[in-house]
mmCIF file with all atom_site columns, C-alpha atoms in Angstrom:
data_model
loop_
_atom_site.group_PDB
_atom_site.id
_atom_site.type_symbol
_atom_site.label_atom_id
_atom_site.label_alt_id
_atom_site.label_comp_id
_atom_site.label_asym_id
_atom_site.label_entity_id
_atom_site.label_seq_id
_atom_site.pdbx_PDB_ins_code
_atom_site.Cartn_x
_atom_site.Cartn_y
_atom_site.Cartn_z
_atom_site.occupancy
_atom_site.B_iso_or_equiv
_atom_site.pdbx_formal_charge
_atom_site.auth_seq_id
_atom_site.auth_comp_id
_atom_site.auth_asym_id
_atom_site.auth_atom_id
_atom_site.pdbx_PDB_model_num
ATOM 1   C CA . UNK A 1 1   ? 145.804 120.858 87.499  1.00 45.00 ? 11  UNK A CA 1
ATOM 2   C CA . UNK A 1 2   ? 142.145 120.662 87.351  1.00 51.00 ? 12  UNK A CA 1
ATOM 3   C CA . UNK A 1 3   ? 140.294 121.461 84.678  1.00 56.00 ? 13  UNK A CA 1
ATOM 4   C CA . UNK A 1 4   ? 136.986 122.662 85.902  1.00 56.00 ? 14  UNK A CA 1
ATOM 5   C CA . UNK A 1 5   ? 136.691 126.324 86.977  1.00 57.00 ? 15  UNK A CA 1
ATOM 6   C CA . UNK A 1 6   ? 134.014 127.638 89.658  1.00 58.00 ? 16  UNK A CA 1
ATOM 7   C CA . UNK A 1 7   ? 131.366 125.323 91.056  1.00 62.00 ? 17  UNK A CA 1
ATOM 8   C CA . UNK A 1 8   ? 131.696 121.754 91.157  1.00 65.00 ? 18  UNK A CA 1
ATOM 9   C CA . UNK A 1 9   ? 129.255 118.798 91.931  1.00 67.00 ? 19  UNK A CA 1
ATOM 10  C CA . UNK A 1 10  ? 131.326 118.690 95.880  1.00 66.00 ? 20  UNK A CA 1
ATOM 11  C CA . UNK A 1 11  ? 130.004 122.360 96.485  1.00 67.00 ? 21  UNK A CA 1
ATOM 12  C CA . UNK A 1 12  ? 126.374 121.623 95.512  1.00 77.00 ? 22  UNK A CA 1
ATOM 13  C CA . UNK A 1 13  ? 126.085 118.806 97.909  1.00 84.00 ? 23  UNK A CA 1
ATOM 14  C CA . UNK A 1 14  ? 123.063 118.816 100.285 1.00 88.00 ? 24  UNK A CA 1
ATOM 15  C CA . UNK A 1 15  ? 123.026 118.942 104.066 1.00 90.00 ? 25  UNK A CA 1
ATOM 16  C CA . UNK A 1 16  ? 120.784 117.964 106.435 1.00 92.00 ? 26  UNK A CA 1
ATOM 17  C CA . UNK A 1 17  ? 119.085 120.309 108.894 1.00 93.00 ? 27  UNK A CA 1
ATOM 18  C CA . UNK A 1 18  ? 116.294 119.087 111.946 1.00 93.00 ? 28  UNK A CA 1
ATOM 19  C CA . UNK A 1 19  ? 114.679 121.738 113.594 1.00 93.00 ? 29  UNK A CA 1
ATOM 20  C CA . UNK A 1 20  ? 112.331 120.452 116.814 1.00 92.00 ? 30  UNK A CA 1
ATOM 21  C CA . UNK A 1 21  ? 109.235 122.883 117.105 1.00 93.00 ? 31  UNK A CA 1
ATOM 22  C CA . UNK A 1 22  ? 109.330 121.101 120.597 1.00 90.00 ? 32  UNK A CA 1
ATOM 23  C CA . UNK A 1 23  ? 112.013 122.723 122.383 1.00 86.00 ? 33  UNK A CA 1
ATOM 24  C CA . UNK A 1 24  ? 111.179 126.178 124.479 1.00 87.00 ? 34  UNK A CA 1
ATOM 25  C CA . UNK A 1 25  ? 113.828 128.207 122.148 1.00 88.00 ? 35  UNK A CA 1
ATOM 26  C CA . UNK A 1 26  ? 111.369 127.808 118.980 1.00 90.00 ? 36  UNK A CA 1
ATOM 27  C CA . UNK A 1 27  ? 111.106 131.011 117.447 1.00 94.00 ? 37  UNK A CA 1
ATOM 28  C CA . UNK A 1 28  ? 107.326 131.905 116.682 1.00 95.00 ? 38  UNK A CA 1
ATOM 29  C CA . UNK A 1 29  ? 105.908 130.758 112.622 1.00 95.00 ? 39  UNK A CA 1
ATOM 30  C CA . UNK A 1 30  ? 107.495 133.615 110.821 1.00 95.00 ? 40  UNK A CA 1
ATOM 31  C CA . UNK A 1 31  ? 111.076 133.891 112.107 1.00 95.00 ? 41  UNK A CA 1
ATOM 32  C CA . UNK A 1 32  ? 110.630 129.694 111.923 1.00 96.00 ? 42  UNK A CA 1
ATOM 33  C CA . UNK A 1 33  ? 109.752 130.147 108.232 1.00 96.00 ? 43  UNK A CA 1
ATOM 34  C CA . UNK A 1 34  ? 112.431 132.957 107.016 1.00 96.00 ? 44  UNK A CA 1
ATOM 35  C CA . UNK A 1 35  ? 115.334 130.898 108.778 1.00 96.00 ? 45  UNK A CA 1
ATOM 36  C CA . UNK A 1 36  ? 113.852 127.578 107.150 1.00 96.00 ? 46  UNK A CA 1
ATOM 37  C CA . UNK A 1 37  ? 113.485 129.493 103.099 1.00 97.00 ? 47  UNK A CA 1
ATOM 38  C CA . UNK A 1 38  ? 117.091 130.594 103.779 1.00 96.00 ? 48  UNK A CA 1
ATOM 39  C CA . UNK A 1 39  ? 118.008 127.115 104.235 1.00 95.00 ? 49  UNK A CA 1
ATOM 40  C CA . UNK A 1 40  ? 116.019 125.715 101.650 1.00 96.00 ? 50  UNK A CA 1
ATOM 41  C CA . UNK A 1 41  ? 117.059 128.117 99.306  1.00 95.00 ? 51  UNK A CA 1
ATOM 42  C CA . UNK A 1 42  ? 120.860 127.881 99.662  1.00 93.00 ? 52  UNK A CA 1
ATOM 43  C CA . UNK A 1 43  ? 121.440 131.305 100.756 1.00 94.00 ? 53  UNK A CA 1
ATOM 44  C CA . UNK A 1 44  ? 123.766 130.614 103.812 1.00 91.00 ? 54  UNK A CA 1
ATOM 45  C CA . UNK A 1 45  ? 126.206 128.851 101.332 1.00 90.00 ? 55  UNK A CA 1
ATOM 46  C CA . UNK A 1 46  ? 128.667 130.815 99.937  1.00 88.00 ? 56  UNK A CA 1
ATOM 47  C CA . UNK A 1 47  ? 127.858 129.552 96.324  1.00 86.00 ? 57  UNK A CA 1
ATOM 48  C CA . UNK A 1 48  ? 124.677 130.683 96.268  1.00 88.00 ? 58  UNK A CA 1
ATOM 49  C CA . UNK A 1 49  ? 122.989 131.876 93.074  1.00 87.00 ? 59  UNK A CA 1
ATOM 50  C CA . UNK A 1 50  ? 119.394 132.784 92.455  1.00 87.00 ? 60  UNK A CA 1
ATOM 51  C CA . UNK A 1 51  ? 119.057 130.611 89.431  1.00 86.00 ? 61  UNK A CA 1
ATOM 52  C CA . UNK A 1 52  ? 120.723 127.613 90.561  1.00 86.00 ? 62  UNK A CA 1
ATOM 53  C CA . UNK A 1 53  ? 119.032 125.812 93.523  1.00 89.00 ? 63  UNK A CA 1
ATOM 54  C CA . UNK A 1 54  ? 122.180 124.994 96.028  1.00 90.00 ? 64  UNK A CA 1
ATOM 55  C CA . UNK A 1 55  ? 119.539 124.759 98.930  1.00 92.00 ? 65  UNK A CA 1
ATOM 56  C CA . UNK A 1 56  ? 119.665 121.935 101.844 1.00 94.00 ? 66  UNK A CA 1
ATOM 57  C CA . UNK A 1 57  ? 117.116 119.359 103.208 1.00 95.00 ? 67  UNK A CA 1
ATOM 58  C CA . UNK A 1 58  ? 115.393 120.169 106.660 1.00 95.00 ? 68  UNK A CA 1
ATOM 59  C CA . UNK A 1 59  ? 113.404 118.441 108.985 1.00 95.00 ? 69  UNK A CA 1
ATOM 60  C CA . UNK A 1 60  ? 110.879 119.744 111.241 1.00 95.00 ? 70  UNK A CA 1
ATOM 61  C CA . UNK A 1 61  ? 109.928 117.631 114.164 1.00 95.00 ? 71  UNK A CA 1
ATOM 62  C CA . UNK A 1 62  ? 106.812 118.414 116.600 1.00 94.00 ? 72  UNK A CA 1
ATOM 63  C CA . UNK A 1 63  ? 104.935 120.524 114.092 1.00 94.00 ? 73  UNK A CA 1
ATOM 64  C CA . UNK A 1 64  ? 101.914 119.984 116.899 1.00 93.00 ? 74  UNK A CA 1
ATOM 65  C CA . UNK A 1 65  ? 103.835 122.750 119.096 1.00 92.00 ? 75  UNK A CA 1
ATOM 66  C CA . UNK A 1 66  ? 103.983 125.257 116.642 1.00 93.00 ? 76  UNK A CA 1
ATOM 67  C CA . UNK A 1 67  ? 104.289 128.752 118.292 1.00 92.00 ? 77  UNK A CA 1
ATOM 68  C CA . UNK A 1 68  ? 102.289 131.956 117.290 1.00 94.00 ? 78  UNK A CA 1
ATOM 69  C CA . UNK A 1 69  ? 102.362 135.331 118.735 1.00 95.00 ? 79  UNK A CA 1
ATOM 70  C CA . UNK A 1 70  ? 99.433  137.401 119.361 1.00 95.00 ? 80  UNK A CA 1
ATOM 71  C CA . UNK A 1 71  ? 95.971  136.317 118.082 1.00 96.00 ? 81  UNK A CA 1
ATOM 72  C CA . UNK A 1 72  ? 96.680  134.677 114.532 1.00 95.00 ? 82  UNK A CA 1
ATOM 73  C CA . UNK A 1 73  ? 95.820  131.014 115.678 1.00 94.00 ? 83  UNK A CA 1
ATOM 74  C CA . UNK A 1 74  ? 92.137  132.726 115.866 1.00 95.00 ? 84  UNK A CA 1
ATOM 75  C CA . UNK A 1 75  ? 92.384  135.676 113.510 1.00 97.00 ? 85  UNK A CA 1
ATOM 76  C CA . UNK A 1 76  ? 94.807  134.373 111.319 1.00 96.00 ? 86  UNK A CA 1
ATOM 77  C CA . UNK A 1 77  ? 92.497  133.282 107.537 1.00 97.00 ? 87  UNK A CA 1
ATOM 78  C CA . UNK A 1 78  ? 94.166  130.662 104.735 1.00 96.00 ? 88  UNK A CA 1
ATOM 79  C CA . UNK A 1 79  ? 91.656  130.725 101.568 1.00 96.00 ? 89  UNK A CA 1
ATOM 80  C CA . UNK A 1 80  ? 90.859  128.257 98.752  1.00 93.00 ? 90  UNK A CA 1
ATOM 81  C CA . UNK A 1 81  ? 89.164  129.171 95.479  1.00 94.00 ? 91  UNK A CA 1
ATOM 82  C CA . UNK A 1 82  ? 87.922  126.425 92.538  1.00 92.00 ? 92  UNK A CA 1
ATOM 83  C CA . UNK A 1 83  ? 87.347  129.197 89.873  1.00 92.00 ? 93  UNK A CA 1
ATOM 84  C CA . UNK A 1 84  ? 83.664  128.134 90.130  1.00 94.00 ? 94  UNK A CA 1
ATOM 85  C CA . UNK A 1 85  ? 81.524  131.217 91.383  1.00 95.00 ? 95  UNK A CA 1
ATOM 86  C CA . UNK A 1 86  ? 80.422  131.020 95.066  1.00 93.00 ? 96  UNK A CA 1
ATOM 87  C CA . UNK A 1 87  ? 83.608  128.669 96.038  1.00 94.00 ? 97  UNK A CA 1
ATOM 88  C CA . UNK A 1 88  ? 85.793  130.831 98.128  1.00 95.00 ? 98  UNK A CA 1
ATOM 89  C CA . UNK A 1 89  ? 86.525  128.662 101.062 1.00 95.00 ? 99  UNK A CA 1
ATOM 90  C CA . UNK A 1 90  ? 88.284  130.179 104.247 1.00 96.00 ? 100 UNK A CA 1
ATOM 91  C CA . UNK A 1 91  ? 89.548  128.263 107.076 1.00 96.00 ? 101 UNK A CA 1
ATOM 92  C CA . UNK A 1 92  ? 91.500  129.931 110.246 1.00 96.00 ? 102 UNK A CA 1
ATOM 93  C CA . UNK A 1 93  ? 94.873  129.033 111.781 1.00 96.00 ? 103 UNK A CA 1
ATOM 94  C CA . UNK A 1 94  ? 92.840  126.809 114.267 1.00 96.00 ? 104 UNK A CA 1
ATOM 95  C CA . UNK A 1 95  ? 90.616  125.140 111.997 1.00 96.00 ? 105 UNK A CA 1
ATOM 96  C CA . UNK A 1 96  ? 93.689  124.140 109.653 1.00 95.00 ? 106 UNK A CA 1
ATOM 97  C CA . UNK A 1 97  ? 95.922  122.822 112.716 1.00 95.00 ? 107 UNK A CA 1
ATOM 98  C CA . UNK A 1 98  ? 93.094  120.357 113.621 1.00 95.00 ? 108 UNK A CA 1
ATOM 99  C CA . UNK A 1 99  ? 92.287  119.216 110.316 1.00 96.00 ? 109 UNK A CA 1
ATOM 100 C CA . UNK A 1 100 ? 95.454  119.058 108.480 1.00 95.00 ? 110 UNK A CA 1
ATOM 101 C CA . UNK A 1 101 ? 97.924  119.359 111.313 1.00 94.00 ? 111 UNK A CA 1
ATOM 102 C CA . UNK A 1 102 ? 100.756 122.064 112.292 1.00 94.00 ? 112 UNK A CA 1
ATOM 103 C CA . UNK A 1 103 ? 102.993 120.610 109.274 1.00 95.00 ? 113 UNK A CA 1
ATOM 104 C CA . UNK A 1 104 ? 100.413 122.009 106.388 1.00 96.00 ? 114 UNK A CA 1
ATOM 105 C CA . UNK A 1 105 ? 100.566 125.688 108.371 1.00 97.00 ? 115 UNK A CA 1
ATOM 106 C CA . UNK A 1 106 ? 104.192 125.239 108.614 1.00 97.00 ? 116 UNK A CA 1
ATOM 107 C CA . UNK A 1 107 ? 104.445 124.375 104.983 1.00 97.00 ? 117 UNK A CA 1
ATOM 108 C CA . UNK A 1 108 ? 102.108 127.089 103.831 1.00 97.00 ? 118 UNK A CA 1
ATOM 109 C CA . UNK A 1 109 ? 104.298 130.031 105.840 1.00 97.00 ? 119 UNK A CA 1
ATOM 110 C CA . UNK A 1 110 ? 107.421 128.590 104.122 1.00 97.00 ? 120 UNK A CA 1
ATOM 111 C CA . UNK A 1 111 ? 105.838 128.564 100.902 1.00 97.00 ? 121 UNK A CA 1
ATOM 112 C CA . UNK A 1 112 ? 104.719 131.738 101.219 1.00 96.00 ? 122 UNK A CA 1
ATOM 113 C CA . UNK A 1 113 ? 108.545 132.815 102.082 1.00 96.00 ? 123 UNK A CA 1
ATOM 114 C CA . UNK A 1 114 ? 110.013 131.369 98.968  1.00 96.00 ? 124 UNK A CA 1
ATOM 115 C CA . UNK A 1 115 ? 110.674 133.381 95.460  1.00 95.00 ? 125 UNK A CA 1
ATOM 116 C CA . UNK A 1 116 ? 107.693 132.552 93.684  1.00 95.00 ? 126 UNK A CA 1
ATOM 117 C CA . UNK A 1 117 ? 109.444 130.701 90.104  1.00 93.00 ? 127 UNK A CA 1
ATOM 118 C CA . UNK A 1 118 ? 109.998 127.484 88.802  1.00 93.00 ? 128 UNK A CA 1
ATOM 119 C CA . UNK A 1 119 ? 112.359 126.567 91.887  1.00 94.00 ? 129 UNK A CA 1
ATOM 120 C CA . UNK A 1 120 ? 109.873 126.752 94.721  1.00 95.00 ? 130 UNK A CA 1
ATOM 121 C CA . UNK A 1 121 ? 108.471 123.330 94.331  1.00 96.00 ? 131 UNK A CA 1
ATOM 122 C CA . UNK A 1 122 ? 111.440 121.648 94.121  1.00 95.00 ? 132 UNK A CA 1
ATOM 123 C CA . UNK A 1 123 ? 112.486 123.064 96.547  1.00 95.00 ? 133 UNK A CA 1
ATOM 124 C CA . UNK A 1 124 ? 109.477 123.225 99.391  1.00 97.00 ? 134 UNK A CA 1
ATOM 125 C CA . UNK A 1 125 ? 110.182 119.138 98.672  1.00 96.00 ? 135 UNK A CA 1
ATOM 126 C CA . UNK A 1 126 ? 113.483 119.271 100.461 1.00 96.00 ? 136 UNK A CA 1
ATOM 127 C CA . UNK A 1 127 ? 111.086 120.458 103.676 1.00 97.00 ? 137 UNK A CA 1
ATOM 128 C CA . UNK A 1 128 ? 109.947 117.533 105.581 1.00 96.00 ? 138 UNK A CA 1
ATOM 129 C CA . UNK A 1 129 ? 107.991 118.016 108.610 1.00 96.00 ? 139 UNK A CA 1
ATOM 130 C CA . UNK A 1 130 ? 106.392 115.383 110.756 1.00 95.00 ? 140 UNK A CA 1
ATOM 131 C CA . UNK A 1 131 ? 103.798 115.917 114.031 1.00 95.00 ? 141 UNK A CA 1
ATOM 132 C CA . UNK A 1 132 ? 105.779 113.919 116.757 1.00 92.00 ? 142 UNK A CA 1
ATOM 133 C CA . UNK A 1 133 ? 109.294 113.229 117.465 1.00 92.00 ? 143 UNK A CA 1
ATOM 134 C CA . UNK A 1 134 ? 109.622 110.417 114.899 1.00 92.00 ? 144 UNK A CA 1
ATOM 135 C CA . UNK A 1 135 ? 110.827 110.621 111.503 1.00 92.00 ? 145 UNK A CA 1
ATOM 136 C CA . UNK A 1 136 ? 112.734 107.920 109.315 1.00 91.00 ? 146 UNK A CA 1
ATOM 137 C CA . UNK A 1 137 ? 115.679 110.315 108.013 1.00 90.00 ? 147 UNK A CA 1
ATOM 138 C CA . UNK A 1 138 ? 118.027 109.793 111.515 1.00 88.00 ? 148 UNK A CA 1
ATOM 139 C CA . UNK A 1 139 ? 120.955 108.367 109.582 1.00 87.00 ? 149 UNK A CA 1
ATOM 140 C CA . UNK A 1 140 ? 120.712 111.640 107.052 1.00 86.00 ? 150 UNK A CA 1
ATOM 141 C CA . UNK A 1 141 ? 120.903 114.507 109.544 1.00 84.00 ? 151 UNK A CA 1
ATOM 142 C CA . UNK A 1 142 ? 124.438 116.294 109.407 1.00 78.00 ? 152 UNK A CA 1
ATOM 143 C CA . UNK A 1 143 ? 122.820 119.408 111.323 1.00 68.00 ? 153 UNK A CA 1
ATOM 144 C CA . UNK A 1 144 ? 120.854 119.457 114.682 1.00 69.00 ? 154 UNK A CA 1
ATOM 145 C CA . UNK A 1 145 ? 119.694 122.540 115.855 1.00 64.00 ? 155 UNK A CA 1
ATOM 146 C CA . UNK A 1 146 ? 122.305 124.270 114.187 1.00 65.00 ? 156 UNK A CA 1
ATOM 147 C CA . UNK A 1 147 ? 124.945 122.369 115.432 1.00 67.00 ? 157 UNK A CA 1
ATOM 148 C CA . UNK A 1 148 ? 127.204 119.709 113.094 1.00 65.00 ? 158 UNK A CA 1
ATOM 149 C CA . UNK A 1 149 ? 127.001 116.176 114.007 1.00 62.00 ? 159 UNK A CA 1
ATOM 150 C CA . UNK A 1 150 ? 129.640 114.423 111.473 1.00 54.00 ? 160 UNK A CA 1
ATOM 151 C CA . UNK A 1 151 ? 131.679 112.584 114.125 1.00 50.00 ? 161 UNK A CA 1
ATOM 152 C CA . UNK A 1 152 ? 128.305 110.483 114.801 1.00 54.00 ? 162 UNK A CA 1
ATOM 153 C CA . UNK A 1 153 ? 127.949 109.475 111.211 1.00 53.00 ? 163 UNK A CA 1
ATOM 154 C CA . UNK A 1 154 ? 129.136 105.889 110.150 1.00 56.00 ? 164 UNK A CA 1
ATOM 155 C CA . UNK A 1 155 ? 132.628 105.518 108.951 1.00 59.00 ? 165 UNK A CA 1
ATOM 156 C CA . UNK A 1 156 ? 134.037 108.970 110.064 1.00 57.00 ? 166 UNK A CA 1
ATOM 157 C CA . UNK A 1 157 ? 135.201 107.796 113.712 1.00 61.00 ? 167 UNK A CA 1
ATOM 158 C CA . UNK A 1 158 ? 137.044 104.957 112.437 1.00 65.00 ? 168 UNK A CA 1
ATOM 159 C CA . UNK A 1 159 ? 138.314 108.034 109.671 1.00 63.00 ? 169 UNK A CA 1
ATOM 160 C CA . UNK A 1 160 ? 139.062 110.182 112.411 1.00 59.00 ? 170 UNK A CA 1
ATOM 161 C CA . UNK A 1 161 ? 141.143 107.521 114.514 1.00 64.00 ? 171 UNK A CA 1
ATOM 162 C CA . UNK A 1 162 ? 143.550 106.841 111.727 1.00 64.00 ? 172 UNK A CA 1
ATOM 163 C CA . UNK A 1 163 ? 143.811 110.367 111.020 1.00 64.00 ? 173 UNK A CA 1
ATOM 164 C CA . UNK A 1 164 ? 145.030 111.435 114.564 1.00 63.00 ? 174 UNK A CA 1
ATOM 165 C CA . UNK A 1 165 ? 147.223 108.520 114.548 1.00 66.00 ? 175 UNK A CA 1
ATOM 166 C CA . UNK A 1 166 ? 149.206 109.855 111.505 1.00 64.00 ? 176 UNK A CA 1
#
């Protein structure tokens, strides 16, 4: 019999998750950002706590593509402030996708979807999002698009063989 009760290390182990901003399904920025907290946070698992962070990893591919309804690429303000009097900078959606690229706005709108505590660093560290197609964490991805890829990892075919052959 085992003797540890409740969560163990197996149940806090991390998936992968790569969302393409690319495809023609892409929600627009804010549905994008809610579904990508939730998974950064941990909240589809069934363990989930709020003090415990049991969230996954996720990748965002084609940030350049980013989709935004109405006017907010124009109308839409992110604002900077040094404490220094007169230093309130203000930049709009359009401005900050050709200077720092769709990733930073991506990264901002999650942000701004996370519980602001000690977690949301940590956690906005698990989001990695790249302009083009490319990205070096291929061999890490468990989840594409939603759907499970474990058959394609190394080691699980061969696993998988031997299995069926039992």
């Amino acid at each position: 019999m085992s003797q540890t009760v409740g969560r163990t290390r197996l149940a806090y182990s991390r998936a992968w998750h790569h969302i393409s901003l690319s495809s023609p399904s892409t929600p627009p920025l804010g549905r994008l950002a809610s579904r990508i907290a939730i998974l950064l946070m941990g909240k589809h698992k069934p363990i989930w706590d709020p003090s415990t962070d049991c969230g996954d990893y996720v990748v965002a591919t084609g940030c350049t593509d980013l989709h935004v309804t109405g006017k907010k690429m124009i109308q839409k303000k992110y604002y900077r402030h040094t404490t220094r009097p007169g230093s309130l900078k203000e930049i709009n959606m359009e401005g900050m996708m050709r200077k720092w690229g769709g990733g930073e706005v991506l990264r901002k709108a999650v942000r701004g979807m996370l519980p602001k505590n000690r977690l949301r660093d940590k956690r906005l560290e698990r989001l990695k999002v790249f302009e083009g197609p490319a990205h070096p964490y291929k061999e890490n991805l468990m989840k594409v698009d939603g759907r499970t890829r474990i058959s394609s990892q190394p080691g699980v075919e061969t696993e998988l063989l031997k299995a069926k052959s039992l």
